[in-house]
Short mmCIF file of C-alpha atoms and ligand atoms in Angstrom, two decimals:
data_model
loop_
_atom_site.label_atom_id
_atom_site.label_comp_id
_atom_site.label_asym_id
_atom_site.label_seq_id
_atom_site.Cartn_x
_atom_site.Cartn_y
_atom_site.Cartn_z
CA MET T 5 -34.41 -80.53 -50.55
CA LYS T 6 -32.68 -77.31 -49.45
CA THR T 7 -31.59 -74.63 -51.92
CA ALA T 8 -28.23 -72.91 -51.54
CA LEU T 9 -27.02 -69.88 -53.46
CA VAL T 10 -23.24 -69.79 -53.91
CA CYS T 11 -21.80 -66.45 -55.07
CA GLY T 12 -18.35 -66.93 -56.56
CA ALA T 13 -19.30 -70.50 -57.52
CA ALA T 14 -16.77 -70.78 -60.37
CA GLY T 15 -13.83 -69.83 -58.17
CA PHE T 16 -11.37 -72.04 -56.36
CA ILE T 17 -13.20 -72.44 -53.02
CA GLY T 18 -16.67 -71.81 -54.46
CA SER T 19 -16.47 -74.69 -56.93
CA HIS T 20 -15.40 -77.11 -54.19
CA LEU T 21 -18.25 -75.85 -52.01
CA VAL T 22 -20.73 -76.47 -54.86
CA ASP T 23 -19.48 -80.07 -55.17
CA PHE T 24 -19.81 -80.53 -51.40
CA LEU T 25 -23.37 -79.17 -51.27
CA LEU T 26 -24.50 -81.28 -54.22
CA GLN T 27 -23.13 -84.35 -52.45
CA LYS T 28 -25.23 -83.32 -49.44
CA ASN T 29 -28.28 -83.37 -51.74
CA TYR T 30 -28.76 -79.60 -52.03
CA HIS T 31 -30.23 -77.82 -54.99
CA VAL T 32 -27.48 -75.29 -55.80
CA ILE T 33 -27.61 -72.04 -57.74
CA GLY T 34 -24.21 -70.58 -58.57
CA LEU T 35 -23.60 -66.93 -59.39
CA ASP T 36 -20.33 -65.76 -60.93
CA ASN T 37 -19.09 -63.03 -63.24
CA PHE T 38 -15.92 -65.04 -64.05
CA VAL T 39 -13.61 -62.15 -63.21
CA THR T 40 -11.20 -64.60 -61.57
CA GLY T 41 -13.26 -67.81 -61.70
CA ARG T 42 -13.39 -70.30 -64.54
CA LYS T 43 -16.31 -72.16 -66.12
CA GLU T 44 -14.17 -75.30 -66.35
CA ASN T 45 -14.10 -75.50 -62.55
CA LEU T 46 -17.77 -76.51 -62.84
CA SER T 47 -17.82 -78.19 -66.26
CA HIS T 48 -18.16 -81.64 -64.64
CA LEU T 49 -21.60 -80.51 -63.40
CA ALA T 50 -22.99 -79.60 -66.83
CA GLU T 51 -25.51 -82.48 -66.71
CA ASN T 52 -26.34 -82.16 -63.01
CA LYS T 53 -30.04 -81.31 -62.67
CA ASN T 54 -29.56 -79.96 -59.15
CA PHE T 55 -27.13 -77.29 -60.26
CA ARG T 56 -27.62 -74.08 -62.21
CA LEU T 57 -24.90 -71.54 -62.98
CA ILE T 58 -25.92 -67.95 -63.69
CA GLU T 59 -23.49 -65.42 -65.09
CA TRP T 60 -24.04 -62.47 -62.78
CA ASP T 61 -22.05 -59.66 -61.20
CA ILE T 62 -23.23 -59.27 -57.61
CA THR T 63 -22.56 -55.54 -57.65
CA ASN T 64 -26.00 -55.66 -59.32
CA ALA T 65 -29.03 -56.85 -57.36
CA PRO T 66 -29.76 -60.47 -58.33
CA ASN T 67 -33.00 -61.45 -59.96
CA ILE T 68 -33.86 -64.64 -58.06
CA SER T 69 -37.44 -65.56 -57.38
CA GLU T 70 -37.18 -69.03 -55.83
CA LYS T 71 -36.96 -69.79 -52.12
CA ILE T 72 -33.37 -69.79 -50.89
CA ASP T 73 -32.37 -71.45 -47.62
CA GLU T 74 -28.65 -70.65 -47.50
CA ILE T 75 -26.52 -67.98 -49.17
CA TYR T 76 -22.75 -68.38 -49.27
CA ASN T 77 -21.15 -65.15 -50.48
CA LEU T 78 -17.65 -66.05 -51.63
CA ALA T 79 -17.59 -63.63 -54.56
CA SER T 80 -14.47 -61.48 -54.47
CA PRO T 81 -11.14 -61.34 -56.23
CA ALA T 82 -8.73 -62.56 -53.54
CA SER T 83 -5.21 -62.69 -54.88
CA PRO T 84 -2.50 -60.02 -54.42
CA VAL T 85 -2.33 -59.65 -58.22
CA ASP T 86 -5.88 -58.32 -58.12
CA PHE T 87 -5.09 -55.80 -55.40
CA THR T 88 -3.24 -53.70 -57.97
CA LYS T 89 -5.28 -54.73 -61.02
CA ARG T 90 -8.83 -54.18 -59.73
CA PRO T 91 -8.84 -52.42 -56.33
CA VAL T 92 -12.04 -50.43 -56.96
CA PHE T 93 -13.91 -53.51 -58.11
CA ILE T 94 -12.83 -55.42 -54.98
CA LEU T 95 -14.23 -52.65 -52.78
CA GLN T 96 -17.45 -52.47 -54.81
CA THR T 97 -17.93 -56.23 -54.72
CA ALA T 98 -17.81 -56.29 -50.92
CA ALA T 99 -19.83 -53.12 -50.42
CA GLN T 100 -22.55 -53.41 -53.07
CA GLY T 101 -22.36 -57.17 -53.52
CA GLN T 102 -22.71 -58.09 -49.86
CA THR T 103 -25.47 -55.50 -49.43
CA HIS T 104 -27.44 -57.09 -52.29
CA MET T 105 -26.98 -60.53 -50.77
CA LEU T 106 -28.06 -59.33 -47.33
CA GLU T 107 -31.20 -57.82 -48.90
CA LEU T 108 -31.89 -61.15 -50.57
CA ALA T 109 -31.36 -62.95 -47.24
CA LYS T 110 -33.71 -60.49 -45.55
CA ASN T 111 -36.41 -61.00 -48.17
CA THR T 112 -36.14 -64.79 -48.32
CA ASN T 113 -35.33 -65.54 -44.66
CA ALA T 114 -32.16 -67.31 -45.76
CA ARG T 115 -29.13 -67.72 -43.52
CA ILE T 116 -26.17 -65.94 -45.11
CA LEU T 117 -22.43 -66.57 -44.76
CA PHE T 118 -19.97 -63.83 -45.65
CA ALA T 119 -16.53 -65.07 -46.69
CA SER T 120 -14.19 -62.75 -44.85
CA THR T 121 -10.49 -63.25 -44.43
CA SER T 122 -7.54 -63.32 -42.07
CA GLU T 123 -6.55 -60.11 -43.88
CA VAL T 124 -8.92 -58.26 -41.54
CA TYR T 125 -6.14 -58.70 -38.96
CA GLY T 126 -3.68 -56.92 -41.30
CA ASP T 127 -0.08 -57.35 -40.16
CA PRO T 128 -1.11 -58.70 -36.76
CA LEU T 129 0.50 -57.64 -33.51
CA GLN T 130 -1.18 -60.49 -31.67
CA HIS T 131 -0.34 -64.10 -32.28
CA PRO T 132 -2.05 -66.43 -32.99
CA GLN T 133 -4.98 -64.34 -34.17
CA VAL T 134 -8.14 -64.69 -32.11
CA GLU T 135 -11.47 -63.31 -33.29
CA SER T 136 -11.52 -60.68 -30.53
CA TYR T 137 -8.37 -59.05 -31.99
CA TRP T 138 -9.25 -55.92 -34.01
CA GLY T 139 -6.24 -56.06 -36.28
CA ASN T 140 -3.45 -53.87 -37.57
CA VAL T 141 -4.51 -52.77 -41.05
CA ASN T 142 -3.03 -50.07 -43.24
CA PRO T 143 -6.21 -48.73 -44.89
CA ILE T 144 -4.34 -46.82 -47.61
CA GLY T 145 -1.68 -49.43 -48.36
CA ILE T 146 -1.63 -51.66 -51.41
CA ARG T 147 -3.65 -54.36 -49.59
CA GLY T 148 -6.08 -51.81 -48.13
CA CYS T 149 -8.61 -52.33 -50.94
CA TYR T 150 -9.03 -55.97 -49.94
CA ASP T 151 -8.61 -55.69 -46.17
CA GLU T 152 -11.00 -52.77 -45.86
CA ALA T 153 -13.46 -54.32 -48.34
CA LYS T 154 -13.72 -57.36 -46.11
CA ARG T 155 -13.88 -55.26 -42.94
CA PHE T 156 -16.76 -53.32 -44.50
CA GLY T 157 -18.36 -56.63 -45.52
CA GLU T 158 -18.24 -57.77 -41.91
CA ALA T 159 -19.58 -54.44 -40.64
CA ILE T 160 -22.59 -54.38 -42.97
CA THR T 161 -23.28 -58.03 -42.20
CA MET T 162 -23.45 -57.26 -38.47
CA ALA T 163 -25.53 -54.14 -39.19
CA TYR T 164 -28.15 -56.20 -41.09
CA HIS T 165 -28.10 -58.77 -38.32
CA ARG T 166 -28.62 -56.17 -35.57
CA LEU T 167 -31.04 -53.91 -37.42
CA HIS T 168 -33.03 -56.35 -39.57
CA LYS T 169 -32.42 -59.58 -37.59
CA VAL T 170 -30.97 -61.24 -40.69
CA ASN T 171 -29.55 -64.67 -39.87
CA THR T 172 -25.89 -64.03 -40.65
CA CYS T 173 -22.51 -65.62 -40.08
CA ILE T 174 -18.96 -64.56 -40.91
CA ALA T 175 -16.11 -66.91 -41.82
CA ARG T 176 -12.61 -65.46 -41.42
CA ILE T 177 -10.81 -67.69 -43.88
CA PHE T 178 -7.06 -68.18 -43.56
CA ASN T 179 -4.80 -69.25 -46.45
CA THR T 180 -6.42 -72.15 -48.23
CA TYR T 181 -4.99 -74.26 -51.04
CA GLY T 182 -5.86 -77.15 -53.32
CA SER T 183 -6.88 -77.99 -56.86
CA ARG T 184 -8.51 -75.37 -59.13
CA MET T 185 -6.34 -72.49 -57.96
CA ARG T 186 -5.27 -70.45 -60.98
CA PRO T 187 -1.57 -71.05 -61.75
CA GLU T 188 -1.13 -67.31 -62.42
CA ASP T 189 -3.07 -66.37 -59.32
CA GLY T 190 -0.09 -64.81 -57.50
CA ARG T 191 -0.69 -66.61 -54.20
CA VAL T 192 2.10 -68.64 -52.67
CA ILE T 193 0.92 -72.19 -53.42
CA PRO T 194 0.20 -71.70 -57.16
CA ASN T 195 3.41 -69.67 -57.48
CA PHE T 196 5.54 -72.37 -55.91
CA PHE T 197 3.86 -75.28 -57.71
CA SER T 198 3.99 -73.60 -61.13
CA GLN T 199 7.71 -72.99 -60.64
CA ALA T 200 8.48 -76.37 -59.05
CA VAL T 201 6.80 -78.52 -61.72
CA SER T 202 8.80 -76.70 -64.42
CA LYS T 203 11.98 -77.16 -62.32
CA GLN T 204 12.51 -73.42 -61.82
CA SER T 205 13.74 -71.62 -58.71
CA LEU T 206 10.95 -70.83 -56.24
CA SER T 207 10.50 -67.07 -55.67
CA ILE T 208 10.87 -66.24 -51.99
CA TYR T 209 9.88 -62.70 -50.98
CA GLY T 210 12.09 -61.31 -48.21
CA ASP T 211 14.17 -63.80 -46.22
CA GLY T 212 11.41 -66.42 -46.22
CA LYS T 213 11.16 -66.41 -42.43
CA GLN T 214 7.64 -64.93 -42.50
CA THR T 215 5.09 -67.55 -41.51
CA ARG T 216 1.87 -68.82 -43.01
CA SER T 217 -0.59 -71.52 -42.05
CA LEU T 218 -2.26 -73.41 -44.85
CA CYS T 219 -5.60 -75.16 -44.86
CA PHE T 220 -6.52 -77.80 -47.42
CA VAL T 221 -9.67 -76.90 -49.33
CA SER T 222 -11.76 -79.93 -48.27
CA ASP T 223 -11.21 -78.98 -44.61
CA LEU T 224 -12.16 -75.36 -45.28
CA VAL T 225 -15.34 -76.29 -47.14
CA ALA T 226 -16.38 -78.59 -44.28
CA GLY T 227 -15.82 -75.62 -41.94
CA LEU T 228 -17.95 -73.27 -44.07
CA TYR T 229 -20.75 -75.81 -44.07
CA ALA T 230 -20.50 -76.38 -40.31
CA LEU T 231 -20.64 -72.64 -39.72
CA MET T 232 -23.72 -72.34 -41.92
CA GLN T 233 -25.46 -75.13 -39.97
CA SER T 234 -24.64 -73.47 -36.65
CA THR T 235 -26.50 -70.64 -34.93
CA SER T 236 -23.36 -68.51 -34.56
CA HIS T 237 -23.37 -64.86 -35.67
CA GLU T 238 -19.88 -64.01 -34.46
CA PRO T 239 -16.92 -64.05 -36.86
CA THR T 240 -15.24 -67.47 -36.83
CA ASN T 241 -11.67 -68.20 -37.88
CA LEU T 242 -11.38 -71.12 -40.29
CA GLY T 243 -7.87 -72.24 -41.09
CA ASN T 244 -5.15 -74.66 -40.17
CA PRO T 245 -3.17 -73.62 -37.11
CA ARG T 246 -0.04 -75.50 -38.21
CA GLU T 247 2.35 -72.61 -38.81
CA MET T 248 5.42 -72.82 -41.03
CA THR T 249 7.89 -70.43 -42.55
CA ILE T 250 7.74 -69.73 -46.28
CA LEU T 251 11.18 -71.34 -46.56
CA GLU T 252 9.89 -74.52 -44.91
CA LEU T 253 6.97 -74.58 -47.33
CA ALA T 254 9.26 -74.02 -50.33
CA ASP T 255 11.56 -76.86 -49.21
CA THR T 256 8.58 -79.21 -48.76
CA ILE T 257 7.24 -78.42 -52.24
CA ASN T 258 10.69 -78.92 -53.78
CA LYS T 259 10.95 -82.26 -51.96
CA ILE T 260 7.62 -83.63 -53.21
CA THR T 261 8.18 -82.37 -56.77
CA GLY T 262 11.86 -83.43 -56.93
CA ASN T 263 12.88 -79.85 -57.82
CA THR T 264 16.51 -79.06 -57.02
CA ALA T 265 16.75 -75.49 -58.39
CA PRO T 266 18.02 -73.08 -55.68
CA HIS T 267 15.53 -70.56 -54.28
CA LYS T 268 15.40 -67.05 -55.75
CA PHE T 269 15.12 -64.27 -53.13
CA LEU T 270 13.12 -61.14 -54.08
CA PRO T 271 12.22 -57.93 -52.17
CA LEU T 272 9.28 -58.23 -49.77
CA PRO T 273 6.13 -56.47 -51.10
CA PRO T 274 4.82 -53.60 -48.91
CA ASP T 275 2.56 -54.55 -45.98
CA ASP T 276 3.23 -58.27 -46.43
CA PRO T 277 2.12 -59.87 -43.13
CA LYS T 278 5.02 -61.38 -41.18
CA GLN T 279 3.00 -63.91 -39.25
CA ARG T 280 -0.29 -65.63 -39.89
CA CYS T 281 -1.77 -68.30 -37.71
CA PRO T 282 -5.38 -68.72 -36.63
CA SER T 283 -6.61 -69.55 -33.20
CA ILE T 284 -9.37 -72.02 -34.03
CA ASP T 285 -10.66 -72.47 -30.49
CA ARG T 286 -13.97 -70.85 -31.38
CA ALA T 287 -14.53 -73.13 -34.39
CA LYS T 288 -13.59 -76.16 -32.30
CA THR T 289 -15.98 -75.23 -29.52
CA THR T 290 -18.96 -73.89 -31.44
CA LEU T 291 -18.74 -76.03 -34.59
CA GLY T 292 -16.82 -79.09 -33.46
CA TRP T 293 -14.61 -78.40 -36.49
CA GLU T 294 -10.90 -78.72 -37.01
CA PRO T 295 -8.79 -79.49 -40.07
CA LYS T 296 -7.95 -83.12 -40.78
CA VAL T 297 -5.66 -83.06 -43.82
CA GLY T 298 -1.92 -82.84 -43.10
CA LEU T 299 0.37 -80.56 -45.11
CA GLU T 300 2.21 -83.23 -47.13
CA GLU T 301 -1.03 -85.06 -47.91
CA GLY T 302 -2.72 -81.85 -49.08
CA LEU T 303 0.29 -80.78 -51.12
CA LYS T 304 0.43 -84.17 -52.84
CA HIS T 305 -3.25 -83.85 -53.89
CA THR T 306 -2.54 -80.34 -55.13
CA LEU T 307 0.51 -81.50 -57.08
CA GLU T 308 -1.69 -83.90 -59.09
CA TYR T 309 -3.67 -80.86 -60.26
CA PHE T 310 -0.64 -78.71 -61.13
CA ASN T 311 0.91 -81.68 -62.97
CA GLN T 312 -2.09 -82.02 -65.32
N1 LIG E 405 -8.28 -68.84 -50.96
C1 LIG E 405 -7.93 -68.31 -49.80
O1 LIG E 405 -6.88 -68.64 -49.26
C2 LIG E 405 -8.83 -67.29 -49.12
C3 LIG E 405 -8.41 -66.75 -47.91
C4 LIG E 405 -9.23 -65.82 -47.28
C5 LIG E 405 -10.45 -65.47 -47.83
N2 LIG E 405 -10.83 -66.01 -49.01
C6 LIG E 405 -12.12 -65.58 -49.56
O2 LIG E 405 -12.83 -66.69 -50.08
C7 LIG E 405 -13.55 -66.32 -51.26
C8 LIG E 405 -13.19 -67.23 -52.41
O3 LIG E 405 -11.79 -67.11 -52.67
P1 LIG E 405 -11.06 -67.96 -53.78
O4 LIG E 405 -9.68 -68.21 -53.30
O5 LIG E 405 -11.92 -69.12 -54.16
O6 LIG E 405 -10.98 -66.90 -54.95
P2 LIG E 405 -11.40 -67.03 -56.50
O7 LIG E 405 -10.92 -65.80 -57.15
O8 LIG E 405 -10.95 -68.34 -57.04
O9 LIG E 405 -12.98 -67.05 -56.40
C9 LIG E 405 -13.77 -65.89 -56.31
C10 LIG E 405 -14.90 -66.05 -57.30
O10 LIG E 405 -15.77 -64.89 -57.18
C11 LIG E 405 -16.09 -64.44 -58.50
N3 LIG E 405 -16.41 -63.00 -58.36
C12 LIG E 405 -15.59 -62.01 -57.96
N4 LIG E 405 -16.24 -60.83 -57.94
C13 LIG E 405 -17.51 -61.10 -58.33
C14 LIG E 405 -18.67 -60.31 -58.50
N5 LIG E 405 -18.66 -58.98 -58.28
N6 LIG E 405 -19.80 -60.91 -58.92
C15 LIG E 405 -19.84 -62.26 -59.15
N7 LIG E 405 -18.77 -63.06 -59.00
C16 LIG E 405 -17.62 -62.49 -58.60
C17 LIG E 405 -14.85 -64.73 -59.32
O11 LIG E 405 -15.08 -64.77 -60.70
C18 LIG E 405 -14.44 -66.09 -58.75
O12 LIG E 405 -15.08 -67.15 -59.41
C19 LIG E 405 -13.22 -64.84 -51.51
O13 LIG E 405 -14.24 -64.05 -50.98
C20 LIG E 405 -11.93 -64.63 -50.73
O14 LIG E 405 -11.80 -63.30 -50.31
C21 LIG E 405 -10.05 -66.89 -49.67
#
């Protein structure tokens, strides 16, 4: 039986990853400080003997003595709300947190996955974004704390790989959605669903013509696992390449929720990316991975959660 350590286990993606690994017969240790995660995301596992949740802030070195085979470091606040609320903590979590996890990987010979983000491409000038693109990031802008935190996380991961031969991999995650997202999270899907189920106008920032591509969480988790099982050390984009405008997304959510309130247009926040779409050629070739869940299908699953 393999042991996996999941940092950020009580978060949206982390909790789905824990479920996935337990189904694959892993022994799973979850670490979380609950800054944005919630214990109830894992409450269904309270009796599961193969799972242990430890309250821990990864800016402190973890105290783990058992043999670890795989470390998934997903711990980081990730929503735009947090960029203004806790910018220093975001930077510290990537810098100190990822360093602690790399040390643990070095000492235990574990393979480690760093959850990076499409935000490393900033407001991209190249489209779709391929991994070889270095990005267009404003380091001192409002999103700089997150973008640069993740860029540092990638840099230190590669440094440990090159210097200490740590078995690392980097997932550049694009917008992901599904159940267990916090309604007040500030990201587009929870925003739209919270408004749509209470029959309010959906808030569109700017003219709504900016694009996003959205990956359903089960697809993303399968991609993280495939990357961990691979021998790749290069950053790998994981996301759904189906691109849509924010307006198109808003109309689809209104359609499936039966919401008829007209959209509400608000000023675009600074540094909001105009286009986001992954090239997933690398993931297809090296992992044999691509998303399977269509937009309407994924949104309908997500609606069940926001309707609860
Ligand atoms: N959801 C997306 O669309 C998306 C896109 C790109 C990248 N990511 C990355 O994926 C990861 C998970 O994102 P998510 O959407 O599930 O966010 P989330 O906020 O739901 O989950 C993050 C989890 O990490 C925990 N955490 C944060 N800082 C910590 C620390 N210092 N010590 C211990 N635990 C800590 C939080 O409490 C939370 O449970 C993040 O690293 C994020 O940057 C997510």
